[in-house]
């Protein structure tokens, strides 16, 4: 009975393509709902998303507790008592150095708010040396948001080119449709759960794109092999066969990654919680899109399988 992986069937015969139409309707509704939740009402720069300081602007203060190491947990607890928008504390460089980023309340005096932050940190940490506050304006934040979206678009474009060269154009189109599906649904989940949308979240979405593409390539690679091997088999049956043959690998890889991310979400603190949650959702939805988005596009488009037939096997001992 051990390892437990032996409990998984070595061969499955699920008819995935039979549910492709139902999955297509479900995916279309989910995409529309995600777009509406993430970008409506459209308010620059992030629409309906809960934008962090990276995209909305805020104040950054660097400080040091040298010679002792800074207690990040105590600093976060002290700032949580203040009426600030999304205070973030993170260390950098030496163990005694850290920075705090926050959004001042609407209409509040920036200098007075910075003085309150310094007082709270001094009371919680003791002797603290502060640098001059650095204010991140809305213009810089808007440029960061545009750069983040450009990074996502460029990543999807490069993935399409890669699949096009490795397989065929219709494979690349199927992969890109699946990637758009995954990215839009991930935006929808971020908006639905009210998670902070920051540069860290953009990095998580880029990771989701990479994972989804890796899973899609595995399915496409097996599909290409089976298309050459079973030239007379109907395309829908070849797709089902290819997905079934790679299903155990997909499940094992996905579950392993989700277990690691679950530990990161539980013990990584609030700073890594949103990123871990986005990655876990991305793994699940990336697996789904490889089966019910990318592969059905190949079925709709069709694929050239060649006119030559496989050479029949000759009886043993018979020479041509």
Short mmCIF file of C-alpha atoms in Angstrom, two decimals:
data_model
loop_
_atom_site.label_atom_id
_atom_site.label_comp_id
_atom_site.label_asym_id
_atom_site.label_seq_id
_atom_site.Cartn_x
_atom_site.Cartn_y
_atom_site.Cartn_z
CA UNK A 1 0.00 0.00 0.00
CA UNK A 2 2.98 2.33 0.02
CA UNK A 3 3.76 4.53 -1.74
CA UNK A 4 0.21 5.83 -2.06
CA UNK A 5 0.86 6.74 -5.68
CA UNK A 6 0.25 3.07 -6.48
CA UNK A 7 -3.41 3.66 -5.68
CA UNK A 8 -3.72 5.78 -8.82
CA UNK A 9 -4.85 3.77 -11.86
CA UNK A 10 -2.11 3.23 -14.41
CA UNK A 11 -4.54 3.75 -17.28
CA UNK A 12 -7.72 5.80 -17.44
CA UNK A 13 -10.35 6.02 -20.16
CA UNK A 14 -12.21 9.23 -19.42
CA UNK A 15 -14.09 10.76 -22.33
CA UNK A 16 -12.98 14.35 -21.89
CA UNK A 17 -14.02 15.57 -25.33
CA UNK A 18 -17.62 14.49 -24.72
CA UNK A 19 -17.95 17.29 -22.14
CA UNK A 20 -16.09 19.89 -24.22
CA UNK A 21 -19.25 21.81 -25.21
CA UNK A 22 -20.47 22.05 -21.63
CA UNK A 23 -16.99 23.12 -20.48
CA UNK A 24 -16.84 25.75 -23.24
CA UNK A 25 -20.10 27.34 -22.07
CA UNK A 26 -18.93 27.24 -18.45
CA UNK A 27 -15.57 28.80 -19.35
CA UNK A 28 -17.21 31.55 -21.43
CA UNK A 29 -19.51 32.50 -18.55
CA UNK A 30 -16.60 32.46 -16.11
CA UNK A 31 -14.50 34.69 -18.39
CA UNK A 32 -17.31 37.25 -18.78
CA UNK A 33 -17.95 37.27 -15.02
CA UNK A 34 -14.23 37.64 -14.29
CA UNK A 35 -13.85 40.57 -16.68
CA UNK A 36 -16.85 42.30 -15.11
CA UNK A 37 -15.59 41.72 -11.57
CA UNK A 38 -11.99 42.71 -12.24
CA UNK A 39 -12.44 45.80 -14.42
CA UNK A 40 -15.89 47.18 -13.59
CA UNK A 41 -16.38 49.87 -12.53
CA UNK A 42 -13.42 51.05 -14.59
CA UNK A 43 -11.48 53.39 -12.33
CA UNK A 44 -7.84 54.08 -13.21
CA UNK A 45 -5.42 52.58 -12.73
CA UNK A 46 -6.73 49.16 -11.68
CA UNK A 47 -10.47 49.14 -12.36
CA UNK A 48 -12.31 47.03 -9.80
CA UNK A 49 -9.17 45.43 -8.38
CA UNK A 50 -7.81 46.16 -4.92
CA UNK A 51 -4.61 47.86 -6.04
CA UNK A 52 -1.63 48.01 -3.72
CA UNK A 53 0.81 50.83 -3.20
CA UNK A 54 2.78 49.76 -6.27
CA UNK A 55 -0.07 50.92 -8.51
CA UNK A 56 -1.88 53.59 -6.50
CA UNK A 57 1.01 55.49 -4.96
CA UNK A 58 2.01 55.88 -1.34
CA UNK A 59 4.86 56.67 1.03
CA UNK A 60 8.04 54.68 1.67
CA UNK A 61 10.20 55.10 4.77
CA UNK A 62 13.47 53.25 5.31
CA UNK A 63 14.63 52.66 8.88
CA UNK A 64 17.27 50.80 10.86
CA UNK A 65 17.43 49.29 14.34
CA UNK A 66 21.22 48.71 14.30
CA UNK A 67 23.00 47.05 15.92
CA UNK A 68 20.13 44.62 16.66
CA UNK A 69 18.00 42.90 14.03
CA UNK A 70 14.66 44.48 13.22
CA UNK A 71 11.55 42.71 14.53
CA UNK A 72 9.34 42.74 11.42
CA UNK A 73 6.38 41.12 13.20
CA UNK A 74 6.35 43.80 15.91
CA UNK A 75 6.60 46.55 13.28
CA UNK A 76 3.64 45.13 11.32
CA UNK A 77 1.57 44.83 14.49
CA UNK A 78 2.32 48.45 15.45
CA UNK A 79 1.33 49.78 12.02
CA UNK A 80 -1.84 47.70 11.91
CA UNK A 81 -3.22 49.85 14.74
CA UNK A 82 -2.94 52.99 12.61
CA UNK A 83 -5.56 53.97 10.05
CA UNK A 84 -3.32 53.39 7.05
CA UNK A 85 -4.08 51.87 3.69
CA UNK A 86 -2.27 48.56 3.29
CA UNK A 87 0.89 49.06 5.42
CA UNK A 88 3.75 46.78 4.32
CA UNK A 89 6.97 46.10 6.20
CA UNK A 90 9.84 44.16 4.68
CA UNK A 91 13.53 43.77 5.40
CA UNK A 92 16.31 44.46 2.92
CA UNK A 93 20.09 44.39 2.98
CA UNK A 94 21.31 43.88 6.53
CA UNK A 95 19.21 42.24 9.23
CA UNK A 96 18.83 45.58 11.01
CA UNK A 97 17.44 47.41 7.94
CA UNK A 98 13.82 47.48 6.78
CA UNK A 99 11.33 49.61 4.90
CA UNK A 100 7.68 50.43 5.42
CA UNK A 101 5.24 51.34 2.66
CA UNK A 102 1.78 52.68 3.33
CA UNK A 103 -1.05 54.79 1.97
CA UNK A 104 -2.03 57.87 3.93
CA UNK A 105 -5.76 58.28 4.66
CA UNK A 106 -7.67 60.42 2.17
CA UNK A 107 -7.26 64.11 2.98
CA UNK A 108 -4.64 63.49 5.69
CA UNK A 109 -1.44 65.52 5.89
CA UNK A 110 1.46 63.48 4.51
CA UNK A 111 4.02 64.86 6.95
CA UNK A 112 1.79 64.31 9.98
CA UNK A 113 1.04 60.74 8.91
CA UNK A 114 4.75 60.02 8.48
CA UNK A 115 5.37 61.33 12.01
CA UNK A 116 2.70 58.96 13.37
CA UNK A 117 4.35 56.04 11.57
CA UNK A 118 7.76 56.92 12.99
CA UNK A 119 6.31 57.25 16.51
CA UNK A 120 4.57 53.87 16.29
CA UNK A 121 7.72 52.14 15.05
CA UNK A 122 9.87 53.77 17.72
CA UNK A 123 7.48 52.67 20.45
CA UNK A 124 7.41 49.09 19.16
CA UNK A 125 11.09 48.66 18.27
CA UNK A 126 12.95 50.99 20.60
CA UNK A 127 15.91 52.86 19.12
CA UNK A 128 15.19 53.45 15.41
CA UNK A 129 16.99 55.54 12.80
CA UNK A 130 14.79 56.81 9.96
CA UNK A 131 15.55 58.02 6.45
CA UNK A 132 13.57 60.76 4.73
CA UNK A 133 10.14 59.60 3.48
CA UNK A 134 9.93 58.91 -0.25
CA UNK A 135 6.52 59.58 -1.81
CA UNK A 136 5.52 57.44 -4.83
CA UNK A 137 3.18 59.49 -7.00
CA UNK A 138 0.18 58.31 -8.98
CA UNK A 139 1.99 58.88 -12.30
CA UNK A 140 4.77 56.47 -11.41
CA UNK A 141 2.20 53.98 -10.14
CA UNK A 142 0.24 54.20 -13.40
CA UNK A 143 3.44 53.51 -15.34
CA UNK A 144 4.08 50.45 -13.17
CA UNK A 145 0.57 49.16 -13.86
CA UNK A 146 1.02 49.64 -17.62
CA UNK A 147 4.39 47.90 -17.48
CA UNK A 148 2.86 44.99 -15.59
CA UNK A 149 0.14 44.52 -18.20
CA UNK A 150 2.72 44.77 -20.98
CA UNK A 151 4.77 42.06 -19.29
CA UNK A 152 1.73 39.77 -19.19
CA UNK A 153 0.89 40.45 -22.85
CA UNK A 154 4.48 39.91 -23.99
CA UNK A 155 4.70 36.65 -22.05
CA UNK A 156 1.56 35.32 -23.77
CA UNK A 157 2.84 36.40 -27.21
CA UNK A 158 6.20 34.69 -26.70
CA UNK A 159 4.46 31.52 -25.55
CA UNK A 160 2.40 31.48 -28.75
CA UNK A 161 5.51 31.89 -30.90
CA UNK A 162 7.22 29.06 -29.00
CA UNK A 163 4.31 26.66 -29.47
CA UNK A 164 4.00 27.68 -33.14
CA UNK A 165 7.64 26.77 -33.83
CA UNK A 166 7.57 23.59 -31.77
CA UNK A 167 4.23 22.26 -33.04
CA UNK A 168 1.90 23.98 -35.51
CA UNK A 169 -0.04 27.24 -35.70
CA UNK A 170 -3.29 25.71 -34.46
CA UNK A 171 -1.47 24.34 -31.42
CA UNK A 172 -0.16 27.83 -30.69
CA UNK A 173 -3.64 29.33 -31.00
CA UNK A 174 -5.04 26.70 -28.65
CA UNK A 175 -2.31 27.41 -26.11
CA UNK A 176 -2.86 31.18 -26.27
CA UNK A 177 -6.64 30.81 -25.87
CA UNK A 178 -5.97 28.70 -22.77
CA UNK A 179 -3.52 31.28 -21.41
CA UNK A 180 -5.99 34.14 -21.87
CA UNK A 181 -8.61 31.98 -20.16
CA UNK A 182 -6.29 31.35 -17.19
CA UNK A 183 -5.15 34.96 -16.83
CA UNK A 184 -8.68 36.42 -17.01
CA UNK A 185 -10.05 33.92 -14.48
CA UNK A 186 -7.11 34.64 -12.18
CA UNK A 187 -7.93 38.36 -12.35
CA UNK A 188 -11.52 37.48 -11.53
CA UNK A 189 -10.52 35.51 -8.43
CA UNK A 190 -8.25 38.34 -7.27
CA UNK A 191 -11.16 40.76 -7.58
CA UNK A 192 -13.70 38.36 -6.04
CA UNK A 193 -11.60 37.65 -2.95
CA UNK A 194 -10.45 41.26 -2.62
CA UNK A 195 -6.77 40.26 -2.76
CA UNK A 196 -4.24 43.02 -3.15
CA UNK A 197 -3.10 43.51 -6.73
CA UNK A 198 0.58 44.43 -6.65
CA UNK A 199 3.81 43.66 -8.48
CA UNK A 200 4.02 40.47 -6.42
CA UNK A 201 0.63 39.44 -7.80
CA UNK A 202 1.84 40.18 -11.34
CA UNK A 203 4.80 37.87 -10.70
CA UNK A 204 2.36 35.19 -9.50
CA UNK A 205 0.28 35.53 -12.69
CA UNK A 206 3.42 35.22 -14.81
CA UNK A 207 4.24 32.03 -12.91
CA UNK A 208 0.72 30.77 -13.58
CA UNK A 209 1.29 31.42 -17.31
CA UNK A 210 4.49 29.37 -17.19
CA UNK A 211 2.85 26.47 -15.34
CA UNK A 212 -0.19 26.43 -17.63
CA UNK A 213 2.03 26.45 -20.70
CA UNK A 214 4.16 23.61 -19.30
CA UNK A 215 1.06 21.49 -18.72
CA UNK A 216 -0.28 22.30 -22.18
CA UNK A 217 3.03 21.38 -23.82
CA UNK A 218 2.98 17.97 -22.12
CA UNK A 219 -0.50 17.25 -23.52
CA UNK A 220 0.38 18.61 -26.97
CA UNK A 221 3.59 16.59 -27.11
CA UNK A 222 1.73 13.36 -26.42
CA UNK A 223 -1.01 14.41 -28.88
CA UNK A 224 1.55 14.93 -31.62
CA UNK A 225 3.04 11.48 -30.99
CA UNK A 226 -0.37 9.80 -31.08
CA UNK A 227 -1.37 11.66 -34.25
CA UNK A 228 1.60 10.06 -35.98
CA UNK A 229 0.95 6.69 -34.37
CA UNK A 230 -2.81 6.39 -34.91
CA UNK A 231 -3.43 7.88 -38.34
CA UNK A 232 -6.88 6.31 -38.81
CA UNK A 233 -8.21 7.00 -35.33
CA UNK A 234 -10.73 9.90 -35.12
CA UNK A 235 -9.22 13.10 -33.81
CA UNK A 236 -11.50 13.30 -30.75
CA UNK A 237 -10.40 9.81 -29.71
CA UNK A 238 -6.74 10.70 -30.16
CA UNK A 239 -7.23 13.76 -27.95
CA UNK A 240 -8.94 11.67 -25.25
CA UNK A 241 -6.16 9.08 -25.43
CA UNK A 242 -3.44 11.71 -25.13
CA UNK A 243 -5.04 13.41 -22.12
CA UNK A 244 -5.60 10.07 -20.37
CA UNK A 245 -2.00 9.05 -20.93
CA UNK A 246 -0.68 12.25 -19.32
CA UNK A 247 -3.35 12.51 -16.60
CA UNK A 248 -1.42 10.79 -13.79
CA UNK A 249 1.63 12.98 -14.40
CA UNK A 250 -0.57 16.08 -14.36
CA UNK A 251 -2.29 15.11 -11.10
CA UNK A 252 0.95 14.25 -9.30
CA UNK A 253 2.68 17.46 -10.36
CA UNK A 254 -0.30 19.66 -9.50
CA UNK A 255 -0.95 18.12 -6.08
CA UNK A 256 2.73 18.36 -5.14
CA UNK A 257 2.86 22.05 -6.06
CA UNK A 258 -0.41 22.82 -4.24
CA UNK A 259 0.83 21.13 -1.05
CA UNK A 260 3.99 23.26 -1.10
CA UNK A 261 2.00 26.44 -1.75
CA UNK A 262 -0.49 25.59 1.01
CA UNK A 263 2.37 25.51 3.50
CA UNK A 264 3.61 28.84 2.16
CA UNK A 265 0.14 30.38 2.49
CA UNK A 266 -0.29 29.15 6.07
CA UNK A 267 3.16 29.91 7.45
CA UNK A 268 4.39 32.62 5.09
CA UNK A 269 2.38 35.40 6.70
CA UNK A 270 0.15 38.03 5.11
CA UNK A 271 2.89 39.17 2.73
CA UNK A 272 2.92 35.86 0.83
CA UNK A 273 -0.69 34.79 1.37
CA UNK A 274 -2.16 36.49 -1.71
CA UNK A 275 0.64 35.25 -3.95
CA UNK A 276 0.28 31.67 -2.68
CA UNK A 277 -3.49 31.72 -3.16
CA UNK A 278 -3.16 33.02 -6.73
CA UNK A 279 -0.62 30.32 -7.57
CA UNK A 280 -2.79 27.54 -6.14
CA UNK A 281 -5.77 28.70 -8.16
CA UNK A 282 -3.55 29.05 -11.24
CA UNK A 283 -2.39 25.45 -10.97
CA UNK A 284 -5.96 24.16 -10.81
CA UNK A 285 -7.27 26.35 -13.62
CA UNK A 286 -4.14 25.71 -15.72
CA UNK A 287 -4.77 21.97 -15.55
CA UNK A 288 -8.42 22.50 -16.48
CA UNK A 289 -7.58 24.74 -19.46
CA UNK A 290 -5.05 22.27 -20.86
CA UNK A 291 -7.82 19.66 -21.03
CA UNK A 292 -10.95 21.66 -21.83
CA UNK A 293 -9.67 24.80 -23.58
CA UNK A 294 -6.41 24.13 -25.45
CA UNK A 295 -7.20 20.61 -26.69
CA UNK A 296 -10.78 21.36 -27.92
CA UNK A 297 -9.40 24.24 -30.01
CA UNK A 298 -7.31 21.65 -31.86
CA UNK A 299 -10.49 19.63 -32.43
CA UNK A 300 -12.34 22.64 -33.86
CA UNK A 301 -9.44 23.78 -36.02
CA UNK A 302 -8.39 20.33 -37.17
CA UNK A 303 -4.87 19.15 -37.79
CA UNK A 304 -3.09 17.77 -40.86
CA UNK A 305 -2.11 14.19 -40.18
CA UNK A 306 -0.45 13.30 -43.45
CA UNK A 307 -1.57 11.02 -46.29
CA UNK A 308 0.91 8.23 -45.69
CA UNK A 309 -0.27 5.16 -43.81
CA UNK A 310 1.70 3.21 -41.27
CA UNK A 311 3.52 0.25 -42.79
CA UNK A 312 1.85 -3.01 -41.73
CA UNK A 313 3.84 -5.44 -39.62
CA UNK A 314 5.24 -8.46 -41.50
CA UNK A 315 5.14 -11.99 -40.07
CA UNK A 316 8.34 -13.15 -38.43
CA UNK A 317 10.74 -14.93 -40.77
CA UNK A 318 9.24 -13.44 -43.94
CA UNK A 319 11.64 -11.39 -46.02
CA UNK A 320 10.52 -8.66 -48.40
#
